[in-house]
Every structure is written in C-alpha cells, then in structure tokens.
PDB file of C-alpha atoms in Angstrom:
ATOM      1  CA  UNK A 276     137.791 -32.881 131.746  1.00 40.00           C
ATOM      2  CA  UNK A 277     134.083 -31.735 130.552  1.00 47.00           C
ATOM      3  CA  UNK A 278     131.438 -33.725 129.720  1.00 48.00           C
ATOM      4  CA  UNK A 279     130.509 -35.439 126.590  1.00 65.00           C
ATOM      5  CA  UNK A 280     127.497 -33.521 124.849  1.00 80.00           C
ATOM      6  CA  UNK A 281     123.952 -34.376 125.764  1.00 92.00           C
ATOM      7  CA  UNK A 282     122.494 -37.973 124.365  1.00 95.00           C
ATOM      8  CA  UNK A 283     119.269 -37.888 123.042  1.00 96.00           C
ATOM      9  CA  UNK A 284     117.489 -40.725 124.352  1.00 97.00           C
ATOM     10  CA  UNK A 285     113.445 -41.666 123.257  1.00 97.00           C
ATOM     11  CA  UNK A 286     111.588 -42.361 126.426  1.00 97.00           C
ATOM     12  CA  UNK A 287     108.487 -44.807 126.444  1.00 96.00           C
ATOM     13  CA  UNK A 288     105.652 -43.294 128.018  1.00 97.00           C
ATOM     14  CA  UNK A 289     103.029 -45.634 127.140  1.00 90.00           C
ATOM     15  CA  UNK A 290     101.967 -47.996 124.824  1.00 91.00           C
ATOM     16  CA  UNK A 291     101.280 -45.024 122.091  1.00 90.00           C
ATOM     17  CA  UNK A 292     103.330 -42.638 123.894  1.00 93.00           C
ATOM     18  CA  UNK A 293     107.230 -41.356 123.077  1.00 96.00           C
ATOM     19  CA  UNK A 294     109.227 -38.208 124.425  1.00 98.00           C
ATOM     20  CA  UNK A 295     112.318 -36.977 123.847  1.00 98.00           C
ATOM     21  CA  UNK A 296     115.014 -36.817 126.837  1.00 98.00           C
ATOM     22  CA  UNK A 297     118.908 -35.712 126.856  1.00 98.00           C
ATOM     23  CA  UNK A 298     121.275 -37.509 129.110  1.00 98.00           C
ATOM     24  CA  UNK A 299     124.023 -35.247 130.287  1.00 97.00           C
ATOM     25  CA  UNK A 300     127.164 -37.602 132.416  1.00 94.00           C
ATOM     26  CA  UNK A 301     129.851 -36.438 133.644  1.00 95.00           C
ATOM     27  CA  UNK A 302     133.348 -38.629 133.347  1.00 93.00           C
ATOM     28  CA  UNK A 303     132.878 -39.926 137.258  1.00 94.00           C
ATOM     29  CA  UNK A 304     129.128 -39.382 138.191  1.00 96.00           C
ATOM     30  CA  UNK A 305     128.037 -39.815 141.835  1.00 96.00           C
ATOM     31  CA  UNK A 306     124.490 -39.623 141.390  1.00 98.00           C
ATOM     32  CA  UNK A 307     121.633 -39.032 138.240  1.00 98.00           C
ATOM     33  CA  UNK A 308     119.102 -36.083 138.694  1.00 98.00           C
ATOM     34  CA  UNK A 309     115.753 -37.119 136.934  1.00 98.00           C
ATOM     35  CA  UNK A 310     114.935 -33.242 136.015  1.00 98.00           C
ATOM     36  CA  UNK A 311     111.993 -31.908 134.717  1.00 98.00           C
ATOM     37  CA  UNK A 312     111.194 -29.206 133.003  1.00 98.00           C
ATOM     38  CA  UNK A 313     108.380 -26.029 133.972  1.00 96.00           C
ATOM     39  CA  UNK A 314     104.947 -25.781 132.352  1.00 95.00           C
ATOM     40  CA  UNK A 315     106.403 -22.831 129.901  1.00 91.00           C
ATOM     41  CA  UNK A 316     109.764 -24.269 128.618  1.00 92.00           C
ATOM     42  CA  UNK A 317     110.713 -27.503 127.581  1.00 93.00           C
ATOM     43  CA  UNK A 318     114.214 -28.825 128.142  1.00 97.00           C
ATOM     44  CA  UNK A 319     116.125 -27.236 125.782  1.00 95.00           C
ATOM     45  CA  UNK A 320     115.464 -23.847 127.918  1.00 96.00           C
ATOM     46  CA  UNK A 321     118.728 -21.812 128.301  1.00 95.00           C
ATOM     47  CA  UNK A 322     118.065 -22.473 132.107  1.00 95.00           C
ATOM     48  CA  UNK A 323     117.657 -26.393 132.496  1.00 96.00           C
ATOM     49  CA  UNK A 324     120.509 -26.281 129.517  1.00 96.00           C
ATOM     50  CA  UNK A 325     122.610 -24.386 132.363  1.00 96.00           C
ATOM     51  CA  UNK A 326     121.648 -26.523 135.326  1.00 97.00           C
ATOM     52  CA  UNK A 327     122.289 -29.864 133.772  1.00 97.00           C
ATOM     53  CA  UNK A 328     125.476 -28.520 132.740  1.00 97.00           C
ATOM     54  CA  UNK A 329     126.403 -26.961 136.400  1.00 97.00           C
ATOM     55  CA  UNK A 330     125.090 -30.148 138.006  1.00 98.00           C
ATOM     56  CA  UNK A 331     127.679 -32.216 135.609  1.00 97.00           C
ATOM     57  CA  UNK A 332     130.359 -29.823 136.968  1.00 97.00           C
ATOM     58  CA  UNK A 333     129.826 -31.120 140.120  1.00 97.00           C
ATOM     59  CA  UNK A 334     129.504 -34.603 139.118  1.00 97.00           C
ATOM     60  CA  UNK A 335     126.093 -35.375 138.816  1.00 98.00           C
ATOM     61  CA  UNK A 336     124.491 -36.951 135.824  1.00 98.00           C
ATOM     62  CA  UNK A 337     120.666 -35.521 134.156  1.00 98.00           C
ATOM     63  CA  UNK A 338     118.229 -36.870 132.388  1.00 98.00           C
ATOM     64  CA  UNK A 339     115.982 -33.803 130.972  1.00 98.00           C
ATOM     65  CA  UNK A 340     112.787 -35.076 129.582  1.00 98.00           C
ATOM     66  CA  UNK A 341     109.489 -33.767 127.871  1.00 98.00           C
ATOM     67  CA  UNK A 342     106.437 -33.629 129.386  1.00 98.00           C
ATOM     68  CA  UNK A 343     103.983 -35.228 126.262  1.00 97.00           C
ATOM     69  CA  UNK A 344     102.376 -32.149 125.923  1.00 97.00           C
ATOM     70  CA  UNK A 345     105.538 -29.887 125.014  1.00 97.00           C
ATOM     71  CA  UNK A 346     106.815 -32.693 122.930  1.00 97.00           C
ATOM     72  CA  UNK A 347     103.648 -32.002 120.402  1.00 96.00           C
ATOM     73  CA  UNK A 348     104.091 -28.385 120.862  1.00 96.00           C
ATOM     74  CA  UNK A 349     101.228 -27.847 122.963  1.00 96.00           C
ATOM     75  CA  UNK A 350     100.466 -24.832 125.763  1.00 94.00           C
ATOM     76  CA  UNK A 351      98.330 -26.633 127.536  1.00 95.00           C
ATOM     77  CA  UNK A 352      99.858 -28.997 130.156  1.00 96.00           C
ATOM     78  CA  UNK A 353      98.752 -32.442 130.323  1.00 96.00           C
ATOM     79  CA  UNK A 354      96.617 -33.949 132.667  1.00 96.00           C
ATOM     80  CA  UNK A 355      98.387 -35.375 136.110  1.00 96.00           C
ATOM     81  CA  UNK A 356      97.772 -38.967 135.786  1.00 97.00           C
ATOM     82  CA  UNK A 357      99.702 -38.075 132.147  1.00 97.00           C
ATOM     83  CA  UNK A 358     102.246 -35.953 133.750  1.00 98.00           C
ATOM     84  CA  UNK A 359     103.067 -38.887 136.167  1.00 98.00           C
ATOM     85  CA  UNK A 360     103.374 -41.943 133.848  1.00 98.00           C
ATOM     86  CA  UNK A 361     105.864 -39.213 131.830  1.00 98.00           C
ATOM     87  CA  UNK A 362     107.742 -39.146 135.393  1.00 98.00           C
ATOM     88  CA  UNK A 363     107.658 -42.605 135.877  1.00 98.00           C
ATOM     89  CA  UNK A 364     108.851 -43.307 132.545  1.00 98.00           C
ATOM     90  CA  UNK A 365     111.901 -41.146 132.940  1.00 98.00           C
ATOM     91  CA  UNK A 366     113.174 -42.148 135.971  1.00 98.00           C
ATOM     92  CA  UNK A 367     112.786 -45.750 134.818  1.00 98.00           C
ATOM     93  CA  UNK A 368     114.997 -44.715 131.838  1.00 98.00           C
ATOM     94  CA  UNK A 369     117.615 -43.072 134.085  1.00 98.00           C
ATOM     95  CA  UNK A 370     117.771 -46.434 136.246  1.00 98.00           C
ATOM     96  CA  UNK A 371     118.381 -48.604 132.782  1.00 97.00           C
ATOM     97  CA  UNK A 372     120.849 -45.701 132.477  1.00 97.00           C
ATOM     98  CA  UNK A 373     122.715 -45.673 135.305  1.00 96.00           C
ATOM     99  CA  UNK A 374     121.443 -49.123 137.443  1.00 96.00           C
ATOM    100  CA  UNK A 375     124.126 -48.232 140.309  1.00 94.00           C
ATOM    101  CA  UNK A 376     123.418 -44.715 140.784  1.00 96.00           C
ATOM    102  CA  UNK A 377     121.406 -43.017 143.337  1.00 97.00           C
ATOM    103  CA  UNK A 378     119.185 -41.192 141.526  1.00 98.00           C
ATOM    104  CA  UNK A 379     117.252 -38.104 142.779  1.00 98.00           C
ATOM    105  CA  UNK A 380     114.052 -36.863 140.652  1.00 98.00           C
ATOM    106  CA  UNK A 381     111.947 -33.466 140.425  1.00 98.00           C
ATOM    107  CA  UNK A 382     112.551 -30.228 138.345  1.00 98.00           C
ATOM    108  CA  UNK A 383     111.564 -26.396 137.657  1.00 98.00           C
ATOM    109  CA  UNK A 384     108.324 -25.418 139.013  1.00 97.00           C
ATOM    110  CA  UNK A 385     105.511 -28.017 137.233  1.00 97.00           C
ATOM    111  CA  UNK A 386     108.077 -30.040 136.766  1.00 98.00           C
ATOM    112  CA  UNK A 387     109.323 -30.772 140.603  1.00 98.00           C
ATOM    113  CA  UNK A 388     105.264 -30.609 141.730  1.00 98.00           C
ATOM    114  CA  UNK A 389     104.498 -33.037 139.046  1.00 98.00           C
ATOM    115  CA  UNK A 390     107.384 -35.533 140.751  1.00 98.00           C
ATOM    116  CA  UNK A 391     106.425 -35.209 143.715  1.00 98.00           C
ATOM    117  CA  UNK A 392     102.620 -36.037 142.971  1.00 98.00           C
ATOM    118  CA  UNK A 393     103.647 -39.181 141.183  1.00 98.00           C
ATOM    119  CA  UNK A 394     106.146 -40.033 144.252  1.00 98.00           C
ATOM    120  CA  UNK A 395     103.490 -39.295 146.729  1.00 98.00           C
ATOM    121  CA  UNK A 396     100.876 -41.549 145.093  1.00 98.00           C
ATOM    122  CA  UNK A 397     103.767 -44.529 144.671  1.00 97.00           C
ATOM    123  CA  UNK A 398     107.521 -44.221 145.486  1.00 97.00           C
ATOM    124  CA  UNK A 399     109.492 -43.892 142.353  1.00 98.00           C
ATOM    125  CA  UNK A 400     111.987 -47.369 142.372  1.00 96.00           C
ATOM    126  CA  UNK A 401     115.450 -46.076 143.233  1.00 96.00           C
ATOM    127  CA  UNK A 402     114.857 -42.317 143.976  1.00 98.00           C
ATOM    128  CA  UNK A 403     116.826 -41.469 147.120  1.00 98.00           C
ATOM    129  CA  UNK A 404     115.059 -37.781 147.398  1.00 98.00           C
ATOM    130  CA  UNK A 405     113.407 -34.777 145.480  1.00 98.00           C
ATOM    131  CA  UNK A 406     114.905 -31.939 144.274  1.00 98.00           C
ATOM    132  CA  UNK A 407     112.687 -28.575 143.595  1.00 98.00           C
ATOM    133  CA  UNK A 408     114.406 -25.730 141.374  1.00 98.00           C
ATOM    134  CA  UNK A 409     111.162 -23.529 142.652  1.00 97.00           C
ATOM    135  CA  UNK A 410     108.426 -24.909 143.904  1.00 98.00           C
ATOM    136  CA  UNK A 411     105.184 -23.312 142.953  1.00 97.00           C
ATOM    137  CA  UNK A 412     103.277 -23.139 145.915  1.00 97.00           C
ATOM    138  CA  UNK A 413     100.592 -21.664 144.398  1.00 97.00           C
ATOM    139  CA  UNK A 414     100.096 -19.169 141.530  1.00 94.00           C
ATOM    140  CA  UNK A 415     100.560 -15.867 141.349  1.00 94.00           C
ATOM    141  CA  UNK A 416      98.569 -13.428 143.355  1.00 94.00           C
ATOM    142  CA  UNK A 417      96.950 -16.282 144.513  1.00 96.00           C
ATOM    143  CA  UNK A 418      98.533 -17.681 148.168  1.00 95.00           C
ATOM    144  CA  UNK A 419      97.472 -20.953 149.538  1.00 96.00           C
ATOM    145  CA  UNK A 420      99.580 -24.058 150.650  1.00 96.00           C
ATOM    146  CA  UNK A 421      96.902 -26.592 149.321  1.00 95.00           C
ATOM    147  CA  UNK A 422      99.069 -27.600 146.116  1.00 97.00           C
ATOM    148  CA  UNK A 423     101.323 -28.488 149.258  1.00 97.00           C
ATOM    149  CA  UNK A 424      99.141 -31.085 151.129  1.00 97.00           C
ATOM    150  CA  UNK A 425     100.553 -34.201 149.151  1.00 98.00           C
ATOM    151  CA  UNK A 426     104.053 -33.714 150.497  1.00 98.00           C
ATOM    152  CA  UNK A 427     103.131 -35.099 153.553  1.00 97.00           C
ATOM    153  CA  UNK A 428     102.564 -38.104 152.089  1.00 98.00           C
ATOM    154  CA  UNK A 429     106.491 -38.119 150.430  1.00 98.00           C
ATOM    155  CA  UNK A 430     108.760 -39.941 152.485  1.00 97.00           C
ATOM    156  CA  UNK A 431     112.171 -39.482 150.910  1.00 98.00           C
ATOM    157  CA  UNK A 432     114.351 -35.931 151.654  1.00 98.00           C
ATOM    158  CA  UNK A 433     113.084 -33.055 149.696  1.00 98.00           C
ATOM    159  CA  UNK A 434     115.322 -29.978 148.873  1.00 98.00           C
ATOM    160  CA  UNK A 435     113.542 -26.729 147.942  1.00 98.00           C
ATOM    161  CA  UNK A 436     115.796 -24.418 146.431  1.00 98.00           C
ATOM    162  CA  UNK A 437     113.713 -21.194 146.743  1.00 98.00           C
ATOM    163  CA  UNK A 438     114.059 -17.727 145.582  1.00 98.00           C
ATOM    164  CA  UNK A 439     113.157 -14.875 148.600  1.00 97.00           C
ATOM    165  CA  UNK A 440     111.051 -12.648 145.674  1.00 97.00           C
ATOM    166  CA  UNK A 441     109.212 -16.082 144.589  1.00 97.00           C
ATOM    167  CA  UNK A 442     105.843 -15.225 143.455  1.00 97.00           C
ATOM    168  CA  UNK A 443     104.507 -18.430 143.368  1.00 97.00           C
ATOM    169  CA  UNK A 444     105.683 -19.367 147.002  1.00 97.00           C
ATOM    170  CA  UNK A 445     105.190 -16.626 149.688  1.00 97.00           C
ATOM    171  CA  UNK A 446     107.658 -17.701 152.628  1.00 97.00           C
ATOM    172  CA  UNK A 447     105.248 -16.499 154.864  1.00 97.00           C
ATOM    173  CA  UNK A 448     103.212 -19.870 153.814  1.00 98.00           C
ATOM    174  CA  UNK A 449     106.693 -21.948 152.164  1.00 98.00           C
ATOM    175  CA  UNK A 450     108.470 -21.917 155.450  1.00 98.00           C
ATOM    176  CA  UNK A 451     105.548 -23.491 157.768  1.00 98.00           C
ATOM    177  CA  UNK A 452     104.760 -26.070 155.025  1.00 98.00           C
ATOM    178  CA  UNK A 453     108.986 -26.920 154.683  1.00 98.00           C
ATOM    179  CA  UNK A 454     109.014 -27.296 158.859  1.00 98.00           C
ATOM    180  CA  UNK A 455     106.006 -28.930 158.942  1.00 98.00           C
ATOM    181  CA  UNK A 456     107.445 -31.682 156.771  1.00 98.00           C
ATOM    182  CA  UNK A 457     110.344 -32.135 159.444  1.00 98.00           C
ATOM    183  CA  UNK A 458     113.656 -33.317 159.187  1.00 97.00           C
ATOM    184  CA  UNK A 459     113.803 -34.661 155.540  1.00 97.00           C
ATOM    185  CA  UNK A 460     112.759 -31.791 154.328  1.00 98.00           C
ATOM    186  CA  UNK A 461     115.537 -28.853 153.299  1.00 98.00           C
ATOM    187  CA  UNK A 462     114.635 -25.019 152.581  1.00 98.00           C
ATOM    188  CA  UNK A 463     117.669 -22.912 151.121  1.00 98.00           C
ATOM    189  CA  UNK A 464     116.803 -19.807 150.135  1.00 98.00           C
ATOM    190  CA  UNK A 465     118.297 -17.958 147.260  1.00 98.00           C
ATOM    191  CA  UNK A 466     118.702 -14.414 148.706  1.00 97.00           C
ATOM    192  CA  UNK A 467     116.521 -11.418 145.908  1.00 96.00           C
ATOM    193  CA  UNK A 468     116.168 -14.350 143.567  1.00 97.00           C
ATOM    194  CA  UNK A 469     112.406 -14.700 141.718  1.00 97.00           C
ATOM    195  CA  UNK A 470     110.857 -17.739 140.993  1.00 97.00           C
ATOM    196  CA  UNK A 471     113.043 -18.046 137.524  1.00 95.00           C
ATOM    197  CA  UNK A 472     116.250 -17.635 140.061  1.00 97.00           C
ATOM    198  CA  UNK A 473     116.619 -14.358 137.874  1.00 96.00           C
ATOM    199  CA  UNK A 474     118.002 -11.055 139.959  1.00 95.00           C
ATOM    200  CA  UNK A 475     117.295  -7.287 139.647  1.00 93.00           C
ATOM    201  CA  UNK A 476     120.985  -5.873 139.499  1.00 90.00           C
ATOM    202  CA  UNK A 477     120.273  -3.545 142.285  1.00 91.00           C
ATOM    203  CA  UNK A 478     120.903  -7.099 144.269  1.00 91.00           C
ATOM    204  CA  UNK A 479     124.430  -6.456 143.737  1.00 90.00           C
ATOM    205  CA  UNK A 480     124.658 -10.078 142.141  1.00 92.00           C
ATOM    206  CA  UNK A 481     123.904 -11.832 138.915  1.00 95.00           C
ATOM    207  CA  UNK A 482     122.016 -14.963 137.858  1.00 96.00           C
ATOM    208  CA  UNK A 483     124.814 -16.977 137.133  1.00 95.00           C
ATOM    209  CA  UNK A 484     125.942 -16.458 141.377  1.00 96.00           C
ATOM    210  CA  UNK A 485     122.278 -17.526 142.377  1.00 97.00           C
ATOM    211  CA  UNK A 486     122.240 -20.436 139.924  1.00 98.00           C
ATOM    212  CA  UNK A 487     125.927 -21.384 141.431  1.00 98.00           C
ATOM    213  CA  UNK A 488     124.830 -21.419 144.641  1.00 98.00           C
ATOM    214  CA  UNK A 489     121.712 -23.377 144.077  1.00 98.00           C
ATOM    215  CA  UNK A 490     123.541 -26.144 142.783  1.00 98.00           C
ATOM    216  CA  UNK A 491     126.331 -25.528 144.883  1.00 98.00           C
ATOM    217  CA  UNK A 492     123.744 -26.277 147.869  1.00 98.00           C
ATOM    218  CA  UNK A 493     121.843 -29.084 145.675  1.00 98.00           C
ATOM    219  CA  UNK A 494     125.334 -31.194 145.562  1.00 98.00           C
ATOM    220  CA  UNK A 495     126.065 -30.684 149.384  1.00 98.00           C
ATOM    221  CA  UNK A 496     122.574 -32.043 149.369  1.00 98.00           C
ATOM    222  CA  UNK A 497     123.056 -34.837 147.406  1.00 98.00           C
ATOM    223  CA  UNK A 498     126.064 -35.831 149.240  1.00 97.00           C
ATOM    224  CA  UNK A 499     124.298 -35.895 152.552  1.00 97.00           C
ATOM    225  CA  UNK A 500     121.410 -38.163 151.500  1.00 96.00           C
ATOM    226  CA  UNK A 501     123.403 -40.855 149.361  1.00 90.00           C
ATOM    227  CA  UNK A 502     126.368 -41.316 151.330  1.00 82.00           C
TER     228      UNK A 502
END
C-alpha cells in the first residue's frame, strides 16, 4: 500500500512569519522525521522529494519545511536565531501532527546543523534524536571542527549519515568529533558517496544504492532509539 501524496501544511513561525511544509505518512507510521532542507534547495528538491518518500517506505512519516528565507525566494540564508524559531516551529507542527509519535528532527547539510543549534541551545519537546543527511563540518577547502563544538552540548542520539568523498566533512576531523561525542552518537559512512550522496560510476554503484542504504541504516536507527 503507498502513501497518500504529500499535505501541504502552513507552519507559524512567528507572529508575522508563515512557511510552507509537506507532510508525507505512511498507512502505519512508527515515527515522524522533522527534515530540513540544505542552504541551496528547498524541499521540493528531487533529493528530499526521494528521501521523504524512501523514509515512508520504511514507515516513517516527514514533515519537509522551508527555511523563511527560501520561502521568499531568497539566496541568502537567514540568520540562526531565524533559522531556529523556523525549527522550532516545525517540529511543534509535527507533534500537533502526530502527538504519539516519536519524532526525530534534522536534515541535509544547513538544514541538520541548523537543528542541532536550536536543540543544543533548548531541547526540542518530543525529539527522541537527530538525524544528519551530511553534516557540513565545515566548508569547502576550508577544514575545521569548530561548526562542531555545539554538539557537545546535544544530549539526544545523533546519526550522521556521511559520504567518504564529503567535502564539507574531512573524516580525518568527522570521525574524532563523532567519537568524541560517545555513545549516542552514530557515524555510517556511505562508501565513494559526496556530500550530495551522489556517486562517480567508476564506484561501481548508483545514487539510488547509496540513498537506499542511508535510509536503510537511518530506520535501523530509528528503531534502536524509540523502542
């Protein structure tokens, strides 16, 4: 049985403040993923489209939302304390949504590190963990592991599903940050994947594999947190 198509939902951000979202359930969900979207793409991308749709697969619900900047067509992102109340908004929607759900928040890129600012500065009511679909460590041709240092303060599990060609999170500097975190924090790596979870086809595999396995690994994930 497949899912009914996405609802568009209006999210409250603020007093002057709307953005658009799309709730996508499955018949039997076991959990809701509050999913962001990067600072290039909103959430109609071909790629969150895909996720949210593999994640109902494996029974789990999504609520893809706009960041207020994308949803007036702007390139610039907004500012964090923006970027948060746009998190905070969402996962308040998915709760009215789904109030017996665990619900797990984060996203692509921005998206995720956005989350888990806001849910290092004040746990998000009812999120059982973080998910990242890339986390940018830092940008490109840049390394550092200071974007990083607020994760310690996160106190839920975190799952970082991580491409090996990631240019925006050398695992020479991911995988000391990831253990330093301890046990509720999970690295799976996504074998010749980039930070996109695209794949040259001299990997001998294609995007779709990668993006199986990802959420393949983010349902085991789920599973282990919320039972």
């Amino acid at each position: 049985m497949m899912e009914k198509a996405a609802e568009p939902l209006r999210v409250e951000v603020g007093p002057t403040e709307a953005v658009s979202a799309l709730l996508v359930q499955p018949p039997q969900p076991r959990a809701c993923y509050v999913f962001a979207h990067g600072a290039g793409a909103g959430m109609a991308h071909a790629s969150m489209e895909a996720a949210a749709r593999g994640l109902a697969e494996r029974g789990i619900a999504s609520l893809r939302y706009q960041f207020p900047y994308m949803e007036k067509g702007s390139k610039r992102p907004d500012p964090p304390a923006l970027a948060h109340a746009a998190v905070r908004a969402a996962v308040t929607e998915a709760a009215r949504n789904y109030p017996a759900l665990p619900l797990i928040a984060g996203g692509k890129s921005f998206g995720g590190r956005m989350t888990s600012q806001a849910q290092a500065a004040s746990p998000l009511p009812g999120v059982r963990g973080l998910a990242f679909l890339g986390f940018p460590l830092h940008p490109a041709g840049k390394p550092a592991s200071d974007r990083a240092k607020h994760l310690a303060e996160v106190e839920i599990p975190m799952l970082f599903l991580q491409g090996t060609r990631d240019a925006l999170a050398e695992l020479s500097l991911l995988k000391p940050v990831v253990k330093g975190l301890g046990s509720r924090a999970t690295l799976h790596l996504l074998e010749a994947a980039d930070h996109s979870f695209h794949v040259l086809k001299s990997s001998g595999r294609n995007d779709r594999a990668v993006l199986d396995e990802a959420l393949d690994a983010f349902a085991a994930w789920v599973d282990e947190i919320v039972r």
